[in-house]
Amino acid sequence: MTGGEPEYEYGDDLVGSLAIIWGEGFLSPGGPEEVARLLEGTDLTGATVLDIGCGVGGVDLVLARDYHAGKVVGIDIEPPLVEKARALAEKYGLSDRIELRAVEPGPLPFADASFDAVFSKDSLIHIADKDALFAEVFRVCRAGGLFVASDWLRNSDDPPSPEMARYIESEGLSFGMASPERYRRALERAGFVGIELVNRNPWYREVARRELAALEGELGDRLARAVSPEMRDKNVAIWRNMQVVLDSGEHCPTHIKAKRP
Ligand SMILES: C[S@@+](CC[C@H](N)C(=O)[O-])C[C@H]1O[C@@H](n2cnc3c(N)ncnc32)[C@H](O)[C@@H]1O
């Protein structure tokens, strides 16, 4: 890096690798099918939806195209990702209903009660202060509005096990993981009701096992050719470390739902 250039966590190599592993537009597992499982029973037709941590925009396409959200506002702290998300929305002819904005970390740059629903897929892990986060989510959600998210939690707030520390170090991303209890408390303090948390570890534990096998085989070869052999090796190492903490139950991807009364 030369002086003055911003340093981003989700560089092109990582984004390119994750597109091969998880599909176009996704920086998280499960694709549109996992978004569908998360949104089962939720009607977003015509709704104005905030997507926190939109990444490269795959989720926003699903919200606008398959869930008929009236307007999706995707925000992210990494401007190059927002540009990619914008290009994806344009490619699929959905720019009129998907607005993408680069933001600073911290308070959400929206007026009170701006959204019918606040959504997030596997991004809140990067925001360590859960109380401040959910106070902001509550503020921008209208009365009667919904919070629906998937995120990567830990099964306790004790110091991470050595295996978890090794996994987090291999990711090289800033993780602010917390327990389901801490999420629930922060949501309650913010004023949310009807809080539901569903541990998705049993699902992702098996999906990740198949992803690791694919990375060790043909998919890994494709990644090595399309991105680099180093990124293939790095991802194999991450997945091996991740499988250990998925199998132990310490890493728990979780679905979270709540309502603003
Ligand atoms: C694992 S990716 C998930 C992206 C997308 N939701 C998906 O499922 O493909 C996490 C995203 O959160 C973004 N992020 C990290 N901290 C953030 C913050 N404070 N506000 C908004 N986005 C943030 C990252 O830049 C990254 O794009």
Coordinates of C-alpha atoms and ligand atoms in Angstrom, one line a residue:
M1 CA 0.0 0.0 0.0
T2 CA 1.3 3.5 -0.8
G3 CA 0.7 6.3 1.7
G4 CA -2.8 7.7 2.0
E5 CA -4.6 4.9 0.2
P6 CA -7.5 3.5 2.2
E7 CA -7.1 -0.1 3.4
Y8 CA -10.1 -2.3 2.8
E9 CA -10.8 -5.7 4.4
Y10 CA -12.7 -7.1 1.5
G11 CA -10.2 -6.7 -1.3
D12 CA -10.7 -7.9 -4.9
D13 CA -8.9 -11.2 -4.2
L14 CA -11.3 -12.0 -1.4
V15 CA -14.4 -10.9 -3.2
G16 CA -13.4 -12.9 -6.3
S17 CA -12.7 -16.0 -4.1
L18 CA -16.1 -15.7 -2.3
A19 CA -18.0 -15.2 -5.6
I20 CA -16.6 -18.6 -6.7
I21 CA -17.4 -20.3 -3.4
W22 CA -20.7 -18.6 -2.6
G23 CA -22.0 -17.3 -5.9
E24 CA -22.3 -14.0 -7.8
G25 CA -23.0 -11.1 -5.5
F26 CA -22.5 -13.0 -2.3
L27 CA -20.0 -12.6 0.5
S28 CA -21.8 -15.0 2.8
P29 CA -23.0 -18.6 2.5
G30 CA -26.3 -20.1 1.3
G31 CA -27.2 -17.9 -1.6
P32 CA -30.8 -16.9 -2.3
E33 CA -32.0 -20.1 -0.7
E34 CA -30.7 -19.2 2.7
V35 CA -32.1 -15.6 2.4
A36 CA -35.4 -17.4 1.6
R37 CA -35.2 -19.5 4.8
L38 CA -34.4 -16.4 6.8
L39 CA -37.4 -14.5 5.3
E40 CA -39.9 -17.4 5.6
G41 CA -43.2 -15.9 6.7
T42 CA -42.0 -12.3 6.2
D43 CA -43.9 -10.1 3.7
L44 CA -41.7 -7.3 2.3
T45 CA -44.0 -6.5 -0.6
G46 CA -43.7 -2.7 -1.3
A47 CA -41.6 -2.2 1.9
T48 CA -38.7 0.2 2.2
V49 CA -35.8 -2.0 3.5
L50 CA -32.4 -1.0 4.9
D51 CA -29.7 -3.6 4.2
I52 CA -26.8 -3.1 6.6
G53 CA -23.5 -4.4 5.2
C54 CA -24.7 -4.9 1.6
G55 CA -21.3 -6.1 0.3
V56 CA -21.5 -6.6 -3.4
G57 CA -25.3 -6.6 -3.5
G58 CA -26.5 -10.1 -4.1
V59 CA -28.8 -10.0 -1.2
D60 CA -30.3 -6.7 -2.4
L61 CA -31.2 -8.3 -5.7
V62 CA -33.1 -11.0 -3.9
L63 CA -34.9 -8.5 -1.7
A64 CA -36.0 -6.4 -4.6
R65 CA -36.6 -9.1 -7.2
D66 CA -37.9 -12.1 -5.2
Y67 CA -39.5 -10.3 -2.2
H68 CA -40.8 -7.3 -4.2
A69 CA -39.5 -4.7 -1.7
G70 CA -40.6 -1.3 -2.9
K71 CA -37.2 0.2 -2.2
V72 CA -33.9 -1.4 -0.9
V73 CA -31.2 0.9 0.6
G74 CA -28.0 -1.1 0.9
I75 CA -25.2 0.5 2.9
D76 CA -21.6 -0.6 3.4
I77 CA -18.4 1.0 4.7
E78 CA -16.2 -0.2 1.8
P79 CA -16.9 2.1 -1.2
P80 CA -15.4 -0.4 -3.8
L81 CA -18.0 -3.0 -2.7
V82 CA -20.8 -0.5 -3.0
E83 CA -19.6 0.3 -6.6
K84 CA -19.7 -3.5 -7.4
A85 CA -23.2 -3.7 -5.8
R86 CA -24.4 -0.8 -7.9
A87 CA -23.1 -2.4 -11.1
L88 CA -24.9 -5.7 -10.2
A89 CA -28.2 -3.8 -9.6
E90 CA -27.7 -2.2 -13.0
K91 CA -26.9 -5.5 -14.7
Y92 CA -30.2 -6.9 -13.5
G93 CA -32.2 -3.8 -14.3
L94 CA -33.1 -3.1 -10.7
S95 CA -31.3 0.3 -10.1
D96 CA -34.6 2.1 -9.8
R97 CA -35.5 0.1 -6.6
I98 CA -32.0 -0.5 -5.2
E99 CA -30.1 2.4 -3.8
L100 CA -26.5 1.8 -2.7
R101 CA -24.6 4.0 -0.4
A102 CA -21.1 4.0 1.1
V103 CA -21.3 5.1 4.8
E104 CA -19.0 5.7 7.7
P105 CA -19.1 3.1 10.6
G106 CA -21.2 4.4 13.5
P107 CA -24.6 6.1 13.7
L108 CA -26.9 5.3 10.7
P109 CA -27.2 8.3 8.4
F110 CA -31.0 8.2 8.2
A111 CA -33.9 10.0 9.9
D112 CA -35.9 8.3 12.7
A113 CA -38.5 5.7 11.4
S114 CA -37.2 5.8 7.8
F115 CA -37.6 2.0 7.1
D116 CA -40.4 -0.6 7.2
A117 CA -37.7 -3.2 7.8
V118 CA -34.0 -3.4 8.6
F119 CA -32.2 -6.4 7.2
S120 CA -28.7 -7.7 7.4
K121 CA -26.8 -10.8 6.2
D122 CA -23.7 -11.8 8.1
S123 CA -22.4 -8.3 8.5
L124 CA -23.2 -7.3 12.1
I125 CA -20.3 -9.5 13.2
H126 CA -18.1 -6.6 12.2
I127 CA -19.8 -4.2 14.6
A128 CA -18.6 -4.9 18.2
D129 CA -20.9 -2.5 20.1
K130 CA -24.2 -4.4 19.9
D131 CA -26.0 -2.0 22.2
A132 CA -25.2 1.1 20.0
L133 CA -25.9 -0.9 16.9
F134 CA -29.4 -2.1 17.9
A135 CA -30.3 1.3 19.4
E136 CA -29.6 2.7 15.9
V137 CA -31.5 -0.1 14.1
F138 CA -34.5 0.6 16.4
R139 CA -34.4 4.3 15.8
V140 CA -34.5 4.0 12.0
C141 CA -37.2 1.3 12.0
R142 CA -40.8 2.6 12.0
A143 CA -43.3 1.5 14.7
G144 CA -44.5 -2.0 13.8
G145 CA -41.4 -2.5 11.6
L146 CA -39.2 -5.6 11.5
F147 CA -35.6 -6.4 12.1
V148 CA -34.5 -9.6 10.2
A149 CA -30.9 -10.7 10.1
S150 CA -28.5 -13.5 9.8
D151 CA -25.2 -13.2 11.6
W152 CA -22.2 -15.1 12.9
L153 CA -22.3 -15.5 16.7
R154 CA -20.3 -17.3 19.3
N155 CA -21.8 -19.6 21.8
S156 CA -20.5 -17.6 24.8
D157 CA -18.9 -14.3 25.7
D158 CA -16.0 -16.0 27.4
P159 CA -12.6 -15.5 25.8
P160 CA -12.4 -17.4 22.5
S161 CA -11.0 -20.9 22.6
P162 CA -7.6 -21.3 21.1
E163 CA -9.3 -23.0 18.1
M164 CA -11.6 -20.0 17.7
A165 CA -8.7 -17.6 18.0
R166 CA -6.8 -19.5 15.3
Y167 CA -9.9 -19.4 13.0
I168 CA -10.4 -15.6 13.5
E169 CA -6.8 -15.0 12.9
S170 CA -6.8 -17.0 9.7
E171 CA -9.8 -14.9 8.4
G172 CA -7.8 -11.7 9.0
L173 CA -11.1 -9.7 9.3
S174 CA -12.2 -7.6 12.2
F175 CA -14.7 -9.8 14.0
G176 CA -16.7 -8.5 17.0
M177 CA -18.5 -11.8 17.7
A178 CA -20.9 -12.1 20.7
S179 CA -23.2 -14.6 22.2
P180 CA -27.0 -15.1 21.5
E181 CA -27.6 -13.8 25.1
R182 CA -25.7 -10.6 24.4
Y183 CA -27.7 -10.0 21.1
R184 CA -31.0 -10.7 22.9
R185 CA -30.1 -8.2 25.7
A186 CA -29.0 -5.5 23.3
L187 CA -32.2 -6.0 21.3
E188 CA -34.4 -5.8 24.4
R189 CA -32.5 -2.7 25.7
A190 CA -33.1 -1.0 22.4
G191 CA -36.9 -1.7 22.8
F192 CA -37.5 -4.6 20.4
V193 CA -40.1 -7.3 21.2
G194 CA -40.8 -10.7 19.8
I195 CA -37.1 -11.5 19.6
E196 CA -36.3 -14.9 18.0
L197 CA -32.8 -16.4 17.6
V198 CA -32.3 -19.6 15.7
N199 CA -29.0 -21.4 15.8
R200 CA -28.0 -22.3 12.2
N201 CA -24.9 -24.2 13.2
P202 CA -26.4 -27.6 12.3
W203 CA -27.1 -26.3 8.8
Y204 CA -23.8 -24.5 8.1
R205 CA -21.6 -27.1 9.8
E206 CA -22.6 -29.6 7.0
V207 CA -22.6 -27.0 4.2
A208 CA -19.1 -25.8 5.2
R209 CA -17.9 -29.4 5.2
R210 CA -19.0 -29.7 1.5
E211 CA -17.5 -26.3 0.8
L212 CA -14.1 -27.5 2.2
A213 CA -14.2 -30.7 0.2
A214 CA -14.9 -28.6 -3.0
L215 CA -12.1 -26.2 -2.1
E216 CA -9.7 -29.1 -1.7
G217 CA -10.8 -30.4 -5.2
E218 CA -12.1 -28.9 -8.4
L219 CA -13.6 -25.7 -7.1
G220 CA -10.2 -24.9 -5.4
D221 CA -8.5 -25.5 -8.8
R222 CA -10.9 -23.1 -10.4
L223 CA -10.3 -20.5 -7.7
A224 CA -6.5 -20.9 -8.1
R225 CA -6.8 -20.2 -11.8
A226 CA -9.3 -17.4 -11.5
V227 CA -7.8 -15.6 -8.5
S228 CA -4.5 -17.2 -7.4
P229 CA -3.1 -20.4 -5.9
E230 CA -2.3 -18.4 -2.7
M231 CA -5.9 -17.4 -2.3
R232 CA -7.0 -21.0 -2.8
D233 CA -4.5 -22.1 -0.1
K234 CA -5.6 -19.3 2.2
N235 CA -9.3 -20.3 1.8
V236 CA -8.6 -23.9 2.4
A237 CA -6.8 -23.0 5.6
I238 CA -9.7 -20.7 6.7
W239 CA -12.2 -23.4 6.0
R240 CA -10.2 -26.1 7.9
N241 CA -10.0 -23.8 10.9
M242 CA -13.7 -22.9 10.6
Q243 CA -14.8 -26.5 10.5
V244 CA -13.2 -27.1 13.9
V245 CA -15.2 -24.4 15.6
L246 CA -18.4 -25.3 13.7
D247 CA -18.0 -28.9 14.9
S248 CA -17.4 -27.8 18.5
G249 CA -20.5 -25.6 18.3
E250 CA -18.6 -22.4 19.3
H251 CA -19.3 -20.8 15.9
C252 CA -23.0 -20.3 15.5
P253 CA -24.4 -18.7 12.5
T254 CA -27.8 -17.4 13.7
H255 CA -31.1 -16.1 12.3
I256 CA -32.4 -13.2 14.3
K257 CA -35.9 -11.6 14.1
A258 CA -37.5 -8.9 16.2
K259 CA -40.2 -6.3 16.0
R260 CA -40.4 -2.6 16.9
P261 CA -43.6 -2.2 18.9
Ligands
LIG1 C1 -19.5 -11.0 5.2 S1 -19.9 -9.5 4.3 C2 -21.6 -9.8 3.9 C3 -22.1 -9.0 2.8 C4 -23.5 -9.2 2.3 N1 -24.4 -9.0 3.3 C5 -23.6 -10.7 1.8 O1 -24.3 -11.4 2.5 O2 -23.1 -11.0 0.8 C6 -19.9 -8.3 5.6 C7 -20.0 -6.9 5.0 O3 -20.2 -6.0 6.1 C8 -19.6 -4.7 5.8 N2 -19.4 -3.9 7.0 C9 -18.5 -4.1 8.0 N3 -18.7 -3.1 9.0 C10 -19.8 -2.4 8.6 C11 -20.5 -1.3 9.2 N4 -20.2 -0.8 10.3 N5 -21.6 -0.8 8.5 C12 -22.0 -1.4 7.3 N6 -21.3 -2.4 6.7 C13 -20.3 -2.9 7.3 C14 -18.3 -5.2 5.1 O4 -17.7 -4.2 4.4 C15 -18.8 -6.4 4.2 O5 -19.3 -5.9 3.0

